[in-house]
Tab-separated table of C-alpha atoms and ligand atoms in Angstrom:
chain	number	residue	atom	x	y	z
A	432	MET	CA	138.502	103.894	-87.677
A	433	HIS	CA	138.600	99.972	-88.074
A	434	SER	CA	137.383	99.433	-85.028
A	435	PHE	CA	134.186	101.875	-86.160
A	436	THR	CA	133.202	100.245	-88.980
A	437	TYR	CA	133.516	97.087	-87.369
A	438	ARG	CA	131.044	98.371	-84.713
A	439	ALA	CA	128.929	99.528	-86.648
A	440	ASN	CA	128.503	96.718	-88.943
A	441	ALA	CA	128.336	94.496	-85.465
A	442	LEU	CA	125.161	96.724	-84.229
A	443	LEU	CA	123.444	96.478	-87.868
A	444	THR	CA	123.584	93.255	-87.813
A	445	PHE	CA	122.513	92.650	-84.306
A	446	SER	CA	119.706	94.779	-84.569
A	447	VAL	CA	118.786	93.358	-88.188
A	448	THR	CA	118.628	90.237	-86.697
A	449	ILE	CA	116.371	91.305	-83.492
A	450	LEU	CA	113.946	92.658	-85.602
A	451	ALA	CA	113.747	88.966	-87.778
A	452	VAL	CA	113.307	87.514	-84.117
A	453	ILE	CA	110.646	90.373	-83.645
A	454	CYS	CA	108.968	89.335	-87.206
A	455	GLY	CA	109.389	85.529	-86.441
A	456	LEU	CA	107.918	86.087	-83.720
A	457	ALA	CA	104.925	87.993	-84.493
A	458	SER	CA	103.771	85.683	-86.912
A	459	LEU	CA	104.641	82.598	-85.147
A	460	THR	CA	102.225	83.633	-82.187
A	461	ASP	CA	99.339	84.018	-85.137
A	462	ASN	CA	99.745	80.031	-85.119
A	463	PHE	CA	98.286	79.563	-81.726
A	464	ASN	CA	95.443	82.446	-81.918
A	465	VAL	CA	92.567	79.475	-82.244
A	466	PRO	CA	90.008	82.023	-84.004
A	467	SER	CA	86.018	81.452	-83.344
A	468	PRO	CA	84.583	83.805	-85.556
A	469	THR	CA	80.574	83.072	-86.037
A	470	ALA	CA	78.369	84.305	-89.050
A	471	GLU	CA	74.514	83.683	-89.937
A	472	ILE	CA	73.791	84.761	-93.701
A	473	GLN	CA	69.723	84.600	-94.438
A	474	VAL	CA	67.914	85.182	-97.789
A	475	LEU	CA	65.762	88.106	-97.231
A	476	ASN	CA	63.967	87.942	-100.587
A	477	PHE	CA	64.849	87.279	-104.538
A	478	ASN	CA	64.022	90.031	-106.217
A	479	ARG	CA	64.378	88.805	-109.773
A	480	PHE	CA	64.926	85.591	-111.325
A	481	GLN	CA	65.527	85.439	-115.171
A	482	ARG	CA	66.771	84.055	-118.219
A	483	GLN	CA	68.747	86.670	-119.783
A	484	PRO	CA	68.734	86.306	-123.834
A	485	ASN	CA	71.615	84.597	-123.687
A	486	GLY	CA	70.711	81.453	-122.015
A	487	ASN	CA	72.383	82.234	-118.747
A	488	ASP	CA	70.093	82.636	-115.601
A	489	GLU	CA	70.697	85.858	-113.464
A	490	VAL	CA	69.384	85.930	-109.640
A	491	SER	CA	69.111	89.353	-107.802
A	492	LEU	CA	68.706	88.884	-103.577
A	493	THR	CA	69.097	90.451	-100.551
A	494	LEU	CA	70.932	89.137	-97.776
A	495	SER	CA	70.861	89.000	-94.342
A	496	ILE	CA	74.977	89.146	-93.688
A	497	SER	CA	75.931	88.851	-89.427
A	498	ALA	CA	78.901	88.312	-87.815
A	499	ASP	CA	81.866	88.249	-85.390
A	500	LEU	CA	84.659	87.871	-86.802
A	501	GLN	CA	86.550	89.847	-83.523
A	502	SER	CA	88.709	87.102	-82.669
A	503	LEU	CA	90.320	86.877	-86.244
A	504	PHE	CA	92.517	89.894	-84.652
A	505	THR	CA	95.693	89.656	-83.134
A	506	TRP	CA	97.952	92.232	-82.552
A	507	ASN	CA	99.732	90.977	-85.751
A	508	THR	CA	96.873	91.552	-88.425
A	509	LYS	CA	96.738	94.263	-90.606
A	510	GLN	CA	93.056	93.972	-92.295
A	511	VAL	CA	91.039	91.024	-92.916
A	512	PHE	CA	89.099	90.601	-96.294
A	513	VAL	CA	85.602	89.141	-96.299
A	514	PHE	CA	83.490	87.498	-98.771
A	515	VAL	CA	80.553	85.949	-99.268
A	516	ALA	CA	80.409	83.494	-102.661
A	517	ALA	CA	77.257	81.317	-103.593
A	518	GLU	CA	78.356	77.850	-104.216
A	519	TYR	CA	76.575	74.921	-105.866
A	520	GLU	CA	76.958	72.141	-108.435
A	521	THR	CA	76.204	71.571	-111.713
A	522	PRO	CA	76.537	69.184	-114.582
A	523	GLN	CA	79.187	71.050	-116.148
A	524	ASN	CA	81.147	71.759	-112.945
A	525	SER	CA	81.564	70.467	-109.325
A	526	LEU	CA	81.763	73.541	-107.969
A	527	ASN	CA	80.616	77.186	-109.423
A	528	GLN	CA	82.000	79.760	-107.256
A	529	VAL	CA	80.022	83.448	-107.180
A	530	SER	CA	80.811	86.283	-105.307
A	531	LEU	CA	78.001	88.221	-103.651
A	532	TRP	CA	79.540	90.571	-101.136
A	533	ASP	CA	82.460	91.258	-100.126
A	534	GLY	CA	84.237	94.233	-97.602
A	535	ILE	CA	87.915	95.140	-95.519
A	536	ILE	CA	87.398	94.436	-92.108
A	537	LEU	CA	90.361	97.358	-90.602
A	538	SER	CA	89.841	97.125	-86.794
A	539	LYS	CA	88.693	94.632	-84.392
A	540	GLU	CA	86.258	97.204	-83.359
A	541	HIS	CA	84.369	96.934	-86.734
A	542	ALA	CA	84.714	93.029	-87.128
A	543	THR	CA	81.280	92.717	-85.978
A	544	PHE	CA	78.492	93.844	-87.971
A	545	SER	CA	75.196	93.518	-89.590
A	546	VAL	CA	74.262	94.258	-93.243
A	547	GLN	CA	70.924	94.031	-95.077
A	548	VAL	CA	72.158	94.263	-99.060
A	549	PRO	CA	71.349	93.272	-102.246
A	550	ASN	CA	74.530	91.379	-103.582
A	551	LYS	CA	77.031	93.784	-104.723
A	552	TYR	CA	78.342	91.513	-107.773
A	553	ARG	CA	76.239	90.004	-110.212
A	554	PHE	CA	75.013	86.217	-109.902
A	555	VAL	CA	74.941	84.498	-113.243
A	556	ASP	CA	75.002	81.300	-114.130
A	557	GLN	CA	76.776	79.859	-116.679
A	558	GLY	CA	73.452	78.436	-118.392
A	559	SER	CA	70.373	78.200	-116.989
A	560	ASN	CA	70.802	75.608	-114.213
A	561	LEU	CA	69.339	77.651	-111.249
A	562	ARG	CA	65.783	76.648	-110.925
A	563	GLY	CA	65.193	75.208	-108.010
A	564	LYS	CA	69.027	74.676	-107.047
A	565	GLU	CA	70.456	73.775	-103.947
A	566	PHE	CA	73.731	75.944	-102.864
A	567	ASN	CA	75.217	76.966	-100.086
A	568	LEU	CA	76.401	80.321	-98.490
A	569	THR	CA	80.205	80.673	-97.726
A	570	LEU	CA	81.573	82.806	-95.878
A	571	HIS	CA	85.574	83.565	-96.569
A	572	TRP	CA	87.996	85.624	-95.461
A	573	HIS	CA	91.631	86.199	-95.710
A	574	ILE	CA	93.543	87.708	-92.377
A	575	MET	CA	96.661	89.864	-93.910
A	576	PRO	CA	99.486	89.859	-91.292
A	577	LYS	CA	101.770	92.654	-90.564
A	578	THR	CA	104.405	90.032	-91.043
A	579	GLY	CA	104.052	86.710	-91.919
A	580	ARG	CA	102.125	84.619	-93.777
A	581	MET	CA	98.603	85.090	-95.003
A	582	PHE	CA	95.864	83.032	-93.091
A	583	ALA	CA	92.790	81.958	-95.356
A	584	ASP	CA	89.147	80.380	-94.420
A	585	LYS	CA	85.730	80.274	-94.245
A	586	ILE	CA	82.513	79.398	-92.444
A	587	VAL	CA	79.894	77.275	-94.604
A	588	MET	CA	76.431	77.809	-94.601
A	589	THR	CA	73.902	75.038	-96.314
A	590	GLY	CA	70.414	74.854	-97.121
A	591	TYR	CA	69.842	77.030	-99.320
A	592	ARG	CA	67.447	76.807	-102.781
A	593	LEU	CA	66.914	78.879	-105.586
A	594	PRO	CA	62.767	79.276	-106.865
A	595	GLU	CA	61.683	76.542	-108.609
A	596	SER	CA	60.742	79.123	-111.128
A	597	TYR	CA	61.351	82.728	-112.484
A	598	ARG	CA	60.058	85.648	-111.605
B	1939	NAG	C1	77.764	72.466	-99.426
B	1939	NAG	O1	78.172	72.455	-98.195
B	1939	NAG	C2	78.850	70.797	-97.402
B	1939	NAG	C3	79.092	70.745	-96.765
B	1939	NAG	O2	80.288	71.507	-96.748
B	1939	NAG	C4	78.952	70.307	-98.799
B	1939	NAG	O3	78.849	68.585	-98.646
B	1939	NAG	C5	77.904	69.913	-100.127
B	1939	NAG	O4	78.486	69.758	-101.341
B	1939	NAG	C6	78.007	71.693	-100.804
B	1939	NAG	N1	76.917	71.914	-101.574
B	1939	NAG	C7	76.719	72.373	-102.530
B	1939	NAG	C8	75.671	72.500	-103.320
B	1939	NAG	O5	77.950	72.676	-102.893
């Protein structure tokens, strides 16, 4: 009896140790994956650009988003969360970040995509700072692993500018 309990315990300890080692290796190998994702975003149109009654500028635009995020996927990747944010400076804030679109990619097969979409979330400034404003469009991603820690990174695309006047 004693011997059985001892062995069962030893076996359990051994199994848990092996499992921990495998999880450790899985998340460790992720550190050696050097991804080379690419993205291209164009503003196809500014559909609307107005100052709301409360004084805040609001823009509605249509984006063309093309990306190849296949290299983000390893055998330890569960899913990848992506979002596109407009980023710009104002006198009040050194960084304003407005999320315009997002998505969840569940597999490598779906990690290459090209979409033309109006902004999914409202692009509203905290004020009326947007006329002629230069902004960046940044593709952010969060890699959610099956085991181990989460990775996040981004591609910054520069050189966009809002119209000089409301329309
Ligand atoms: C856009 O990105 C570049 C490069 O990261 C950065 O130097 C610049 O300050 C950004 N511009 C704005 C308006 O946020």
